[in-house]
Structure formats: structure tokens, C-alpha cells
Amino acid sequence: MISLTKKEKLLSLLFFLPFYFIFGRYVLSYLFMLLIELLAIPITKDIINAWFNLFFDGILVIIGLFCFKDYLSQSIKKAQGKWGRIILWSLTIGFVILYLVNIVSGMIVTIISQGATSTNQNMIVLMSRLAPFPMIVSSVILAPILEELVFRVGIFQNLYDWNKALAYLCSGLTFGMVHILSGLLNGDFQQLLFLFPYGLLGMVFCAIYEKKQSIFVPILVHAANNLLSMLIIFFL
């Protein structure tokens, strides 16, 4: 895999990751809500959240592209002449691997939880039906880029050369925690059960990234997975 420069490591640890996990989620959220109130836009909280996801993901993608511009430049050069194989593998073998992991982990949680549902998934379904445009753009285009930059580059790549096992563990667990945090903050501790499927999913993305040696592979697999989720929400 292409290593990060010292500057990129510092930017990710001191700026990009704190902005994603702390500053962006709280300060940007406050500013966005303030803007909605000042403009007196008559929309519900769920629609506001859908548009905020688009706003948040868009800004963070731009910041991530800046922070990892040397890494991404090298990644693009390395992918030259291989784009056909990258896209084909991602949308076939990579997607099938992820899909099977989703099914197996989902079945295990269903058996253990006895009917508990993912708060994160419920929120996505609700917001997608109320505000389809921002949710489709965010889920299928922006979120796969952003989350792979955060969890596979900012965390996994940063830790990989130091300790491979720790890199997998930290990337997978933080990916899982982000996807169950809203439920936990609402006091639903059953959401901890969903740390397993989401965390496992994060580790599978790491394995795909490590195997194919290109960040574009997990981005494409991630996008395909989210696109399928959107299609299921709207057509089933």
C-alpha cells in the first residue's frame, strides 16, 4: 500500500480526524441548525438531518482530499492502466464478499437480539424517504469517499506500519461505533449488538484495501453497497 507522508499523518491525526469525529459533528451541526433558523426554513428535523449529512460529507470530503492530496495523487498514478480491473473486481468479487458478510452478520445479530433493529438503519430509511436527493448523493457518492478516507486512510493506514492487528481493530471498531452512536446516545444500549456487523464490515473494507492495494477499491465497493441499500429502501 502507498504510505502517507509525515505531513499527511500529522494532518490526519491533528486536524482531519478530530474535525470528523468532534468539531465537524458538533460545531458544523450547530452552525447548520442556526442557519436554518435564521432563514426560517419550515422543514422537519429529519429533513434537516438529511441535508446536514450532505453538507457535512461534502465539506469533509473536500478537507480530506486536501489533507491526503499526495497520497491520492500517488494512488491515481498507481491505478493508471488498471482502472478497468479495479472497477470490475470492486463491483463483482468485492461487492459479493461484502454482501455475504452483511447477510451472515445480520443473521447472527437477528438470532441474538430477538427483534432489535438498527437505529442507524431506521434513521437512514426515514430520511431517505423524506429527502431522497440529499440522502442518495450523500450515501452513494460522498459517504463512501469520506468514510474510506477516515477509516481506511486516516486510521488504518496510519497504524498499519506500526501494528497491523491494531490497525484492523481500531479501524473496524471506530467504524462500528460511528454507526451505532446515535442509538447509544438515546439510551438504547441494545445498539451495542450492532457493533459486531458494522465493525466486521469495517474490517472487511480494510482487508479489501490491503488485498488490492488501492483505496479506490473499498470506495467503489462501499458505494455499490450503499447504492443497493438505497434501491431496497425505494423499491422494496
Coordinates of N, CA and C in Angstrom, one line a residue:
M1 N 0.8 -1.2 0.0 CA 0.0 0.0 0.0 C 0.9 1.2 0.0
I2 N 0.3 2.3 -0.5 CA 1.1 3.6 -0.5 C 1.0 4.2 0.8
S3 N 2.2 4.5 1.4 CA 2.2 5.1 2.7 C 1.9 6.6 2.7
L4 N 1.5 7.1 3.8 CA 1.3 8.5 4.0 C 2.6 9.2 4.3
T5 N 2.7 10.5 3.8 CA 3.8 11.3 4.1 C 3.7 11.7 5.6
K6 N 4.8 12.2 6.2 CA 4.8 12.6 7.6 C 3.8 13.8 7.7
K7 N 3.7 14.7 6.7 CA 2.8 15.8 6.8 C 1.4 15.3 6.8
E8 N 1.1 14.3 5.9 CA -0.3 13.7 5.9 C -0.7 13.1 7.2
K9 N 0.3 12.4 7.8 CA 0.0 11.7 9.1 C -0.4 12.8 10.1
L10 N 0.4 13.8 10.2 CA 0.1 14.9 11.1 C -1.2 15.6 10.9
L11 N -1.5 15.9 9.6 CA -2.7 16.5 9.2 C -3.9 15.6 9.6
S12 N -3.8 14.3 9.4 CA -4.9 13.4 9.7 C -5.1 13.3 11.2
L13 N -4.1 13.2 11.9 CA -4.2 13.0 13.4 C -4.5 14.3 14.1
L14 N -4.0 15.4 13.7 CA -4.2 16.7 14.4 C -5.4 17.5 13.9
F15 N -5.8 17.2 12.6 CA -6.8 18.1 12.0 C -8.0 17.3 11.4
F16 N -7.7 16.4 10.5 CA -8.8 15.7 9.7 C -9.7 14.9 10.7
L17 N -9.0 13.9 11.4 CA -9.8 13.0 12.3 C -10.5 13.8 13.4
P18 N -9.9 14.7 14.1 CA -10.6 15.5 15.1 C -11.8 16.3 14.5
F19 N -11.6 16.8 13.3 CA -12.7 17.6 12.6 C -13.8 16.6 12.3
Y20 N -13.5 15.4 11.9 CA -14.6 14.5 11.6 C -15.3 14.0 12.8
F21 N -14.6 13.6 13.8 CA -15.2 13.0 15.0 C -15.8 14.0 16.0
I22 N -15.2 15.2 16.1 CA -15.6 16.1 17.1 C -16.1 17.4 16.6
F23 N -15.2 18.2 16.0 CA -15.5 19.6 15.6 C -16.6 19.6 14.6
G24 N -16.5 18.9 13.5 CA -17.4 18.9 12.4 C -18.8 18.5 12.9
R25 N -18.9 17.4 13.7 CA -20.2 16.9 14.1 C -20.9 17.8 15.0
Y26 N -20.2 18.6 15.8 CA -20.9 19.5 16.8 C -20.9 20.9 16.3
V27 N -19.8 21.5 16.0 CA -19.8 22.9 15.6 C -20.5 23.1 14.2
L28 N -20.2 22.3 13.2 CA -20.9 22.4 12.0 C -22.4 22.2 12.1
S29 N -22.7 21.2 13.0 CA -24.1 20.9 13.2 C -24.9 22.1 13.8
Y30 N -24.2 22.8 14.8 CA -24.8 24.0 15.4 C -25.0 25.1 14.4
L31 N -23.9 25.3 13.6 CA -24.0 26.4 12.6 C -25.0 26.1 11.5
F32 N -25.2 24.9 11.1 CA -26.2 24.5 10.1 C -27.6 24.7 10.7
M33 N -27.8 24.3 11.9 CA -29.1 24.5 12.6 C -29.4 26.0 12.7
L34 N -28.4 26.8 13.1 CA -28.6 28.2 13.2 C -29.0 28.8 11.9
L35 N -28.3 28.4 10.8 CA -28.7 28.9 9.5 C -30.1 28.6 9.1
I36 N -30.5 27.4 9.4 CA -31.9 27.0 9.1 C -32.9 27.9 9.9
E37 N -32.6 28.2 11.2 CA -33.5 29.0 12.0 C -33.5 30.5 11.5
L38 N -32.3 31.0 11.2 CA -32.2 32.4 10.7 C -33.0 32.6 9.4
L39 N -32.9 31.6 8.6 CA -33.6 31.7 7.3 C -35.1 31.3 7.4
A40 N -35.5 30.8 8.6 CA -36.9 30.4 8.9 C -37.4 29.4 7.9
I41 N -36.6 28.4 7.6 CA -37.0 27.4 6.6 C -37.9 26.4 7.3
P42 N -39.1 26.2 6.8 CA -40.1 25.3 7.5 C -39.9 23.8 7.1
I43 N -38.9 23.2 7.7 CA -38.7 21.8 7.4 C -38.5 21.0 8.7
T44 N -38.8 19.7 8.7 CA -38.8 18.9 9.9 C -37.3 18.5 10.3
K45 N -37.1 18.1 11.5 CA -35.8 17.7 12.0 C -35.2 16.6 11.1
D46 N -36.0 15.6 10.7 CA -35.4 14.5 9.9 C -34.9 15.0 8.5
I47 N -35.6 16.0 7.9 CA -35.2 16.5 6.7 C -33.9 17.4 6.9
I48 N -33.9 18.1 8.0 CA -32.7 18.9 8.3 C -31.5 18.0 8.4
N49 N -31.7 16.9 9.1 CA -30.6 15.9 9.3 C -30.1 15.4 7.9
A50 N -31.0 15.1 7.0 CA -30.7 14.6 5.7 C -29.8 15.6 5.0
W51 N -30.2 16.9 5.0 CA -29.4 17.9 4.3 C -28.1 18.2 5.0
F52 N -28.1 18.1 6.3 CA -26.9 18.3 7.1 C -25.9 17.2 6.7
N53 N -26.4 15.9 6.5 CA -25.5 14.9 6.1 C -24.8 15.2 4.8
L54 N -25.5 15.8 3.8 CA -24.9 16.2 2.6 C -23.9 17.3 2.8
F55 N -24.3 18.3 3.6 CA -23.4 19.4 3.9 C -22.1 19.0 4.6
F56 N -22.3 18.1 5.6 CA -21.2 17.6 6.4 C -20.2 16.8 5.5
D57 N -20.8 15.8 4.8 CA -20.0 14.9 4.0 C -19.3 15.7 2.9
G58 N -19.9 16.7 2.3 CA -19.3 17.4 1.2 C -18.1 18.2 1.7
I59 N -18.3 18.9 2.8 CA -17.2 19.7 3.4 C -16.0 18.8 3.8
L60 N -16.3 17.7 4.5 CA -15.3 16.8 4.9 C -14.5 16.1 3.8
V61 N -15.2 15.8 2.7 CA -14.6 15.2 1.5 C -13.6 16.2 1.0
I62 N -13.9 17.5 0.9 CA -13.0 18.5 0.4 C -11.8 18.6 1.3
I63 N -12.0 18.6 2.6 CA -10.9 18.7 3.5 C -10.0 17.4 3.4
G64 N -10.7 16.3 3.3 CA -9.9 15.0 3.2 C -9.0 15.0 1.9
L65 N -9.6 15.4 0.8 CA -8.8 15.5 -0.4 C -7.6 16.4 -0.3
F66 N -7.8 17.5 0.4 CA -6.6 18.4 0.7 C -5.6 17.7 1.6
C67 N -6.0 17.1 2.7 CA -5.1 16.5 3.6 C -4.3 15.4 3.0
F68 N -4.9 14.6 2.2 CA -4.3 13.4 1.6 C -4.0 13.6 0.1
K69 N -3.7 14.8 -0.3 CA -3.5 15.0 -1.8 C -2.3 14.3 -2.3
D70 N -1.2 14.2 -1.6 CA -0.1 13.5 -2.1 C -0.3 12.0 -2.2
Y71 N -1.0 11.4 -1.1 CA -1.3 10.0 -1.1 C -2.3 9.7 -2.3
L72 N -3.3 10.5 -2.5 CA -4.3 10.3 -3.5 C -3.6 10.4 -4.9
S73 N -2.7 11.4 -5.0 CA -2.0 11.6 -6.3 C -1.2 10.3 -6.7
Q74 N -0.5 9.8 -5.7 CA 0.2 8.5 -5.9 C -0.7 7.4 -6.2
S75 N -1.8 7.3 -5.5 CA -2.8 6.3 -5.8 C -3.4 6.3 -7.2
I76 N -3.6 7.5 -7.7 CA -4.1 7.7 -9.0 C -3.1 7.2 -10.1
K77 N -1.8 7.6 -9.8 CA -0.7 7.2 -10.7 C -0.6 5.7 -10.7
K78 N -0.7 5.1 -9.5 CA -0.6 3.6 -9.4 C -1.7 2.9 -10.1
A79 N -2.9 3.5 -10.2 CA -4.1 2.9 -10.8 C -4.1 3.1 -12.3
Q80 N -3.2 3.9 -12.9 CA -3.3 4.1 -14.3 C -3.1 2.8 -15.1
G81 N -3.9 2.6 -16.0 CA -3.9 1.3 -16.8 C -4.5 0.2 -16.1
K82 N -5.1 0.4 -14.9 CA -5.7 -0.7 -14.2 C -7.2 -0.4 -13.8
W83 N -7.7 0.7 -14.3 CA -9.0 1.2 -13.9 C -10.1 0.1 -14.2
G84 N -10.0 -0.5 -15.4 CA -10.9 -1.5 -15.7 C -11.0 -2.6 -14.8
R85 N -9.8 -3.2 -14.4 CA -9.7 -4.3 -13.4 C -10.2 -3.8 -12.1
I86 N -9.8 -2.6 -11.7 CA -10.2 -2.1 -10.3 C -11.8 -2.0 -10.2
I87 N -12.4 -1.5 -11.3 CA -13.8 -1.3 -11.3 C -14.5 -2.7 -11.3
L88 N -14.0 -3.5 -12.2 CA -14.7 -4.9 -12.4 C -14.6 -5.7 -11.1
W89 N -13.4 -5.7 -10.5 CA -13.2 -6.5 -9.3 C -14.1 -5.9 -8.1
S90 N -14.1 -4.6 -8.0 CA -14.9 -4.0 -7.0 C -16.4 -4.3 -7.1
L91 N -16.9 -4.2 -8.3 CA -18.4 -4.3 -8.5 C -18.8 -5.8 -8.6
T92 N -17.9 -6.7 -8.6 CA -18.2 -8.1 -8.7 C -17.7 -8.9 -7.4
I93 N -16.5 -9.3 -7.4 CA -16.0 -10.1 -6.3 C -16.0 -9.3 -5.0
G94 N -15.6 -8.0 -5.0 CA -15.6 -7.2 -3.8 C -16.9 -7.0 -3.2
F95 N -17.9 -6.7 -4.1 CA -19.3 -6.5 -3.7 C -19.9 -7.7 -3.2
V96 N -19.6 -8.9 -3.8 CA -20.2 -10.1 -3.4 C -19.7 -10.5 -2.0
I97 N -18.4 -10.3 -1.8 CA -17.8 -10.6 -0.4 C -18.5 -9.8 0.6
L98 N -18.6 -8.5 0.4 CA -19.3 -7.6 1.4 C -20.7 -8.0 1.6
Y99 N -21.4 -8.3 0.5 CA -22.8 -8.7 0.6 C -23.0 -9.9 1.4
L100 N -22.2 -10.9 1.2 CA -22.3 -12.2 2.0 C -22.0 -11.9 3.5
V101 N -21.0 -11.1 3.8 CA -20.6 -10.8 5.2 C -21.8 -10.1 5.8
N102 N -22.5 -9.1 5.1 CA -23.6 -8.4 5.6 C -24.7 -9.4 5.9
I103 N -25.0 -10.4 5.1 CA -26.1 -11.4 5.3 C -25.8 -12.2 6.5
V104 N -24.6 -12.8 6.6 CA -24.2 -13.7 7.7 C -24.2 -12.9 9.0
S105 N -23.6 -11.7 9.1 CA -23.5 -11.0 10.3 C -24.9 -10.5 10.7
G106 N -25.7 -10.1 9.8 CA -27.1 -9.7 10.1 C -27.9 -10.9 10.6
M107 N -27.7 -12.1 10.1 CA -28.5 -13.2 10.6 C -28.1 -13.5 12.1
I108 N -26.8 -13.4 12.4 CA -26.3 -13.7 13.7 C -26.9 -12.7 14.7
V109 N -26.9 -11.4 14.3 CA -27.4 -10.4 15.2 C -28.9 -10.6 15.4
T110 N -29.6 -10.9 14.4 CA -31.1 -11.2 14.4 C -31.4 -12.3 15.4
I111 N -30.6 -13.4 15.4 CA -30.8 -14.5 16.3 C -30.5 -14.1 17.7
I112 N -29.5 -13.3 17.9 CA -29.1 -12.9 19.3 C -30.0 -11.9 19.9
S113 N -30.4 -10.9 19.0 CA -31.1 -9.7 19.5 C -32.6 -9.9 19.7
Q114 N -33.1 -11.0 19.1 CA -34.6 -11.3 19.2 C -35.4 -10.1 18.8
G115 N -35.1 -9.5 17.6 CA -36.0 -8.5 17.1 C -35.5 -7.1 17.2
A116 N -34.4 -6.8 17.8 CA -33.8 -5.4 17.9 C -33.5 -4.9 16.5
T117 N -33.7 -3.7 16.2 CA -33.4 -3.1 14.9 C -32.3 -2.0 15.1
S118 N -31.6 -1.8 14.0 CA -30.5 -0.8 14.0 C -31.1 0.6 13.9
T119 N -30.8 1.5 14.9 CA -31.3 2.9 14.9 C -30.7 3.6 13.7
N120 N -29.4 3.3 13.4 CA -28.8 4.0 12.2 C -29.6 3.6 10.9
Q121 N -29.9 2.4 10.8 CA -30.6 2.0 9.5 C -32.0 2.6 9.5
N122 N -32.7 2.6 10.6 CA -34.0 3.1 10.7 C -34.0 4.6 10.3
M123 N -33.0 5.3 10.8 CA -32.8 6.8 10.5 C -32.6 7.0 9.0
I124 N -31.7 6.1 8.4 CA -31.4 6.2 7.0 C -32.7 6.0 6.2
V125 N -33.5 5.0 6.5 CA -34.7 4.7 5.8 C -35.7 5.9 5.9
L126 N -35.8 6.5 7.1 CA -36.8 7.6 7.3 C -36.3 8.8 6.5
M127 N -35.0 9.2 6.6 CA -34.5 10.4 6.0 C -34.5 10.2 4.5
S128 N -34.3 9.0 4.0 CA -34.2 8.8 2.5 C -35.6 9.0 1.9
R129 N -36.6 8.6 2.6 CA -38.0 8.7 2.1 C -38.5 10.1 2.2
L130 N -38.0 10.9 3.2 CA -38.4 12.3 3.4 C -37.6 13.2 2.5
A131 N -36.3 12.9 2.3 CA -35.4 13.8 1.5 C -34.5 12.9 0.6
P132 N -35.1 12.3 -0.4 CA -34.3 11.4 -1.2 C -33.0 11.9 -1.9
F133 N -33.1 13.2 -2.4 CA -32.0 13.7 -3.2 C -30.7 13.8 -2.3
P134 N -30.8 14.6 -1.2 CA -29.5 14.7 -0.4 C -29.0 13.3 0.2
M135 N -30.0 12.4 0.5 CA -29.5 11.1 1.0 C -28.9 10.3 0.0
I136 N -29.4 10.3 -1.3 CA -28.8 9.5 -2.3 C -27.4 10.0 -2.7
V137 N -27.3 11.3 -2.8 CA -25.9 11.9 -3.1 C -25.0 11.6 -2.0
S138 N -25.4 11.8 -0.8 CA -24.5 11.6 0.4 C -24.2 10.1 0.5
S139 N -25.1 9.3 0.5 CA -24.9 7.8 0.8 C -24.1 7.1 -0.3
V140 N -24.4 7.5 -1.6 CA -23.8 6.7 -2.7 C -22.5 7.3 -3.2
I141 N -22.4 8.7 -3.1 CA -21.2 9.3 -3.6 C -20.2 9.8 -2.5
L142 N -20.8 10.7 -1.6 CA -19.9 11.4 -0.7 C -19.5 10.5 0.5
A143 N -20.4 9.8 1.1 CA -20.1 9.0 2.3 C -19.0 7.9 2.0
P144 N -19.1 7.2 0.9 CA -18.1 6.2 0.6 C -16.7 6.8 0.5
I145 N -16.6 7.9 -0.1 CA -15.3 8.6 -0.2 C -14.8 9.0 1.1
L146 N -15.7 9.7 1.9 CA -15.3 10.3 3.2 C -15.0 9.2 4.2
E147 N -15.8 8.2 4.3 CA -15.6 7.1 5.3 C -14.3 6.3 5.0
E148 N -14.0 6.1 3.7 CA -12.8 5.4 3.4 C -11.6 6.2 3.6
L149 N -11.7 7.5 3.4 CA -10.6 8.4 3.8 C -10.3 8.5 5.3
V150 N -11.4 8.4 6.1 CA -11.3 8.5 7.5 C -10.8 7.2 8.1
F151 N -11.5 6.1 7.8 CA -11.3 4.8 8.5 C -10.2 3.9 7.8
R152 N -10.0 4.0 6.5 CA -9.0 3.2 5.8 C -7.7 4.0 5.7
V153 N -7.8 5.3 5.4 CA -6.5 6.0 5.3 C -6.1 6.7 6.6
G154 N -7.0 7.5 7.1 CA -6.7 8.2 8.4 C -6.4 7.3 9.6
I155 N -7.1 6.2 9.7 CA -6.9 5.3 10.9 C -6.1 4.1 10.5
F156 N -6.6 3.3 9.5 CA -5.9 2.0 9.2 C -4.5 2.3 8.6
Q157 N -4.4 3.1 7.6 CA -3.1 3.4 7.0 C -2.1 4.0 8.0
N158 N -2.6 4.8 8.9 CA -1.7 5.4 9.9 C -1.1 4.4 10.8
L159 N -1.9 3.4 11.2 CA -1.5 2.4 12.2 C -0.9 1.2 11.6
Y160 N -1.1 1.0 10.3 CA -0.7 -0.3 9.6 C 0.8 -0.6 9.8
D161 N 1.6 0.3 9.5 CA 3.1 0.1 9.5 C 3.6 -0.2 11.0
W162 N 2.8 0.4 11.9 CA 3.2 0.2 13.3 C 2.7 -1.1 13.9
N163 N 1.4 -1.4 13.7 CA 0.9 -2.6 14.2 C -0.4 -3.0 13.4
K164 N -0.2 -4.0 12.5 CA -1.3 -4.4 11.6 C -2.6 -4.8 12.3
A165 N -2.5 -5.6 13.4 CA -3.6 -6.1 14.1 C -4.4 -4.9 14.7
L166 N -3.6 -4.0 15.3 CA -4.2 -2.8 15.9 C -4.9 -1.9 14.9
A167 N -4.3 -1.9 13.7 CA -4.9 -1.1 12.6 C -6.3 -1.6 12.2
Y168 N -6.4 -2.9 12.1 CA -7.7 -3.6 11.8 C -8.7 -3.3 12.9
L169 N -8.2 -3.5 14.2 CA -9.1 -3.4 15.3 C -9.6 -1.9 15.4
C170 N -8.7 -1.0 15.4 CA -9.2 0.4 15.6 C -10.0 0.9 14.4
S171 N -9.7 0.6 13.2 CA -10.5 1.0 12.1 C -11.8 0.4 12.1
G172 N -11.9 -0.9 12.4 CA -13.2 -1.6 12.4 C -14.1 -1.1 13.6
L173 N -13.5 -1.0 14.8 CA -14.3 -0.6 15.9 C -14.8 0.8 15.8
T174 N -14.0 1.7 15.4 CA -14.4 3.1 15.2 C -15.5 3.2 14.1
F175 N -15.3 2.5 13.1 CA -16.3 2.4 12.0 C -17.7 2.0 12.6
G176 N -17.6 0.9 13.4 CA -18.8 0.4 14.0 C -19.4 1.4 15.0
M177 N -18.6 2.0 15.8 CA -19.1 2.9 16.9 C -19.8 4.1 16.2
V178 N -19.3 4.7 15.2 CA -19.9 5.8 14.5 C -21.3 5.4 14.0
H179 N -21.5 4.2 13.6 CA -22.8 3.8 13.1 C -23.8 3.3 14.1
I180 N -23.4 3.2 15.4 CA -24.4 2.9 16.5 C -24.5 4.0 17.5
L181 N -23.7 5.1 17.3 CA -23.6 6.1 18.3 C -24.9 6.8 18.6
S182 N -25.6 7.1 17.5 CA -26.9 7.9 17.7 C -27.9 7.1 18.6
G183 N -27.9 5.8 18.4 CA -28.8 4.9 19.3 C -28.3 4.9 20.7
L184 N -27.0 4.8 20.9 CA -26.5 4.8 22.3 C -26.7 6.1 23.0
L185 N -26.6 7.2 22.3 CA -26.8 8.5 22.9 C -28.3 8.7 23.3
N186 N -29.2 7.9 22.7 CA -30.6 8.0 23.0 C -31.0 7.0 24.1
G187 N -29.9 6.3 24.6 CA -30.1 5.4 25.7 C -30.5 3.9 25.3
D188 N -30.4 3.6 24.1 CA -30.7 2.3 23.6 C -29.4 1.4 23.5
F189 N -29.1 0.8 24.6 CA -27.9 0.0 24.7 C -27.9 -1.3 24.0
Q190 N -29.1 -1.7 23.4 CA -29.2 -2.8 22.6 C -28.4 -2.6 21.3
Q191 N -28.2 -1.3 21.0 CA -27.4 -1.0 19.7 C -26.0 -1.5 19.8
L192 N -25.5 -1.8 21.0 CA -24.1 -2.4 21.1 C -24.0 -3.7 20.3
L193 N -25.2 -4.4 20.2 CA -25.2 -5.7 19.4 C -24.8 -5.4 17.9
F194 N -25.1 -4.2 17.4 CA -24.8 -3.9 16.0 C -23.4 -3.4 15.8
L195 N -22.6 -3.3 16.9 CA -21.2 -3.0 16.8 C -20.5 -4.2 16.1
F196 N -21.1 -5.4 16.2 CA -20.5 -6.6 15.5 C -20.6 -6.5 14.0
P197 N -21.8 -6.3 13.5 CA -21.9 -6.3 12.0 C -21.2 -5.1 11.4
Y198 N -21.4 -3.9 12.0 CA -20.8 -2.7 11.5 C -19.3 -2.8 11.6
G199 N -18.8 -3.3 12.8 CA -17.3 -3.4 13.0 C -16.7 -4.4 12.0
L200 N -17.4 -5.5 11.9 CA -16.9 -6.5 10.9 C -16.9 -6.0 9.5
L201 N -17.9 -5.2 9.2 CA -17.9 -4.6 7.8 C -16.7 -3.7 7.6
G202 N -16.4 -2.9 8.7 CA -15.2 -2.0 8.6 C -13.9 -2.8 8.4
M203 N -13.8 -4.0 9.1 CA -12.6 -4.8 8.9 C -12.6 -5.4 7.5
V204 N -13.7 -5.7 7.0 CA -13.7 -6.3 5.6 C -13.3 -5.2 4.6
F205 N -13.7 -4.0 4.8 CA -13.2 -2.9 3.9 C -11.6 -2.8 4.1
C206 N -11.1 -3.0 5.3 CA -9.7 -2.9 5.5 C -9.0 -4.1 4.7
A207 N -9.6 -5.3 4.8 CA -9.0 -6.4 4.1 C -9.0 -6.2 2.6
I208 N -10.1 -5.7 2.1 CA -10.2 -5.4 0.6 C -9.1 -4.4 0.2
Y209 N -9.0 -3.4 1.1 CA -8.0 -2.3 0.8 C -6.6 -2.9 0.8
E210 N -6.3 -3.7 1.8 CA -5.0 -4.3 1.9 C -4.7 -5.3 0.7
K211 N -5.7 -6.1 0.4 CA -5.5 -7.1 -0.7 C -5.3 -6.4 -2.0
K212 N -6.0 -5.4 -2.4 CA -6.0 -4.8 -3.7 C -5.0 -3.6 -3.8
Q213 N -4.5 -3.2 -2.6 CA -3.5 -2.1 -2.6 C -4.0 -0.8 -3.3
S214 N -5.3 -0.6 -3.2 CA -5.8 0.7 -3.8 C -7.0 1.1 -3.0
I215 N -7.0 2.4 -2.6 CA -8.1 2.9 -1.8 C -9.4 3.0 -2.7
F216 N -9.2 3.0 -4.0 CA -10.4 3.2 -4.9 C -11.2 1.9 -4.9
V217 N -10.7 0.8 -4.5 CA -11.4 -0.5 -4.4 C -12.5 -0.4 -3.3
P218 N -12.1 -0.2 -2.0 CA -13.1 -0.1 -1.0 C -14.1 1.1 -1.2
I219 N -13.6 2.2 -1.8 CA -14.6 3.3 -2.1 C -15.7 2.8 -3.1
L220 N -15.3 2.0 -4.1 CA -16.2 1.5 -5.1 C -17.2 0.5 -4.5
V221 N -16.6 -0.4 -3.7 CA -17.4 -1.5 -3.0 C -18.4 -0.8 -2.1
H222 N -17.9 0.1 -1.3 CA -18.7 0.9 -0.4 C -19.9 1.6 -1.1
A223 N -19.6 2.2 -2.2 CA -20.6 2.9 -3.0 C -21.6 2.0 -3.5
A224 N -21.2 0.8 -4.0 CA -22.1 -0.2 -4.6 C -23.0 -0.7 -3.5
N225 N -22.4 -1.0 -2.3 CA -23.2 -1.5 -1.2 C -24.3 -0.4 -0.7
N226 N -23.9 0.8 -0.7 CA -24.9 1.9 -0.3 C -25.9 2.1 -1.4
L227 N -25.5 1.9 -2.6 CA -26.5 2.1 -3.7 C -27.5 1.0 -3.6
L228 N -27.1 -0.3 -3.3 CA -28.1 -1.4 -3.2 C -29.0 -1.1 -2.0
S229 N -28.5 -0.5 -0.9 CA -29.3 -0.2 0.2 C -30.4 0.9 -0.2
M230 N -30.0 1.9 -1.0 CA -30.9 2.9 -1.4 C -32.0 2.3 -2.3
L231 N -31.6 1.4 -3.2 CA -32.6 0.8 -4.1 C -33.6 -0.1 -3.3
I232 N -33.1 -0.7 -2.3 CA -34.0 -1.5 -1.4 C -35.0 -0.6 -0.7
I233 N -34.5 0.5 -0.2 CA -35.4 1.4 0.5 C -36.5 2.0 -0.4
F234 N -36.1 2.3 -1.6 CA -37.1 2.9 -2.5 C -38.0 2.0 -3.3
F235 N -37.5 0.8 -3.5 CA -38.3 -0.1 -4.4 C -38.8 -1.4 -3.7
L236 N -38.4 -1.7 -2.5 CA -39.0 -2.9 -1.8 C -39.7 -2.5 -0.6

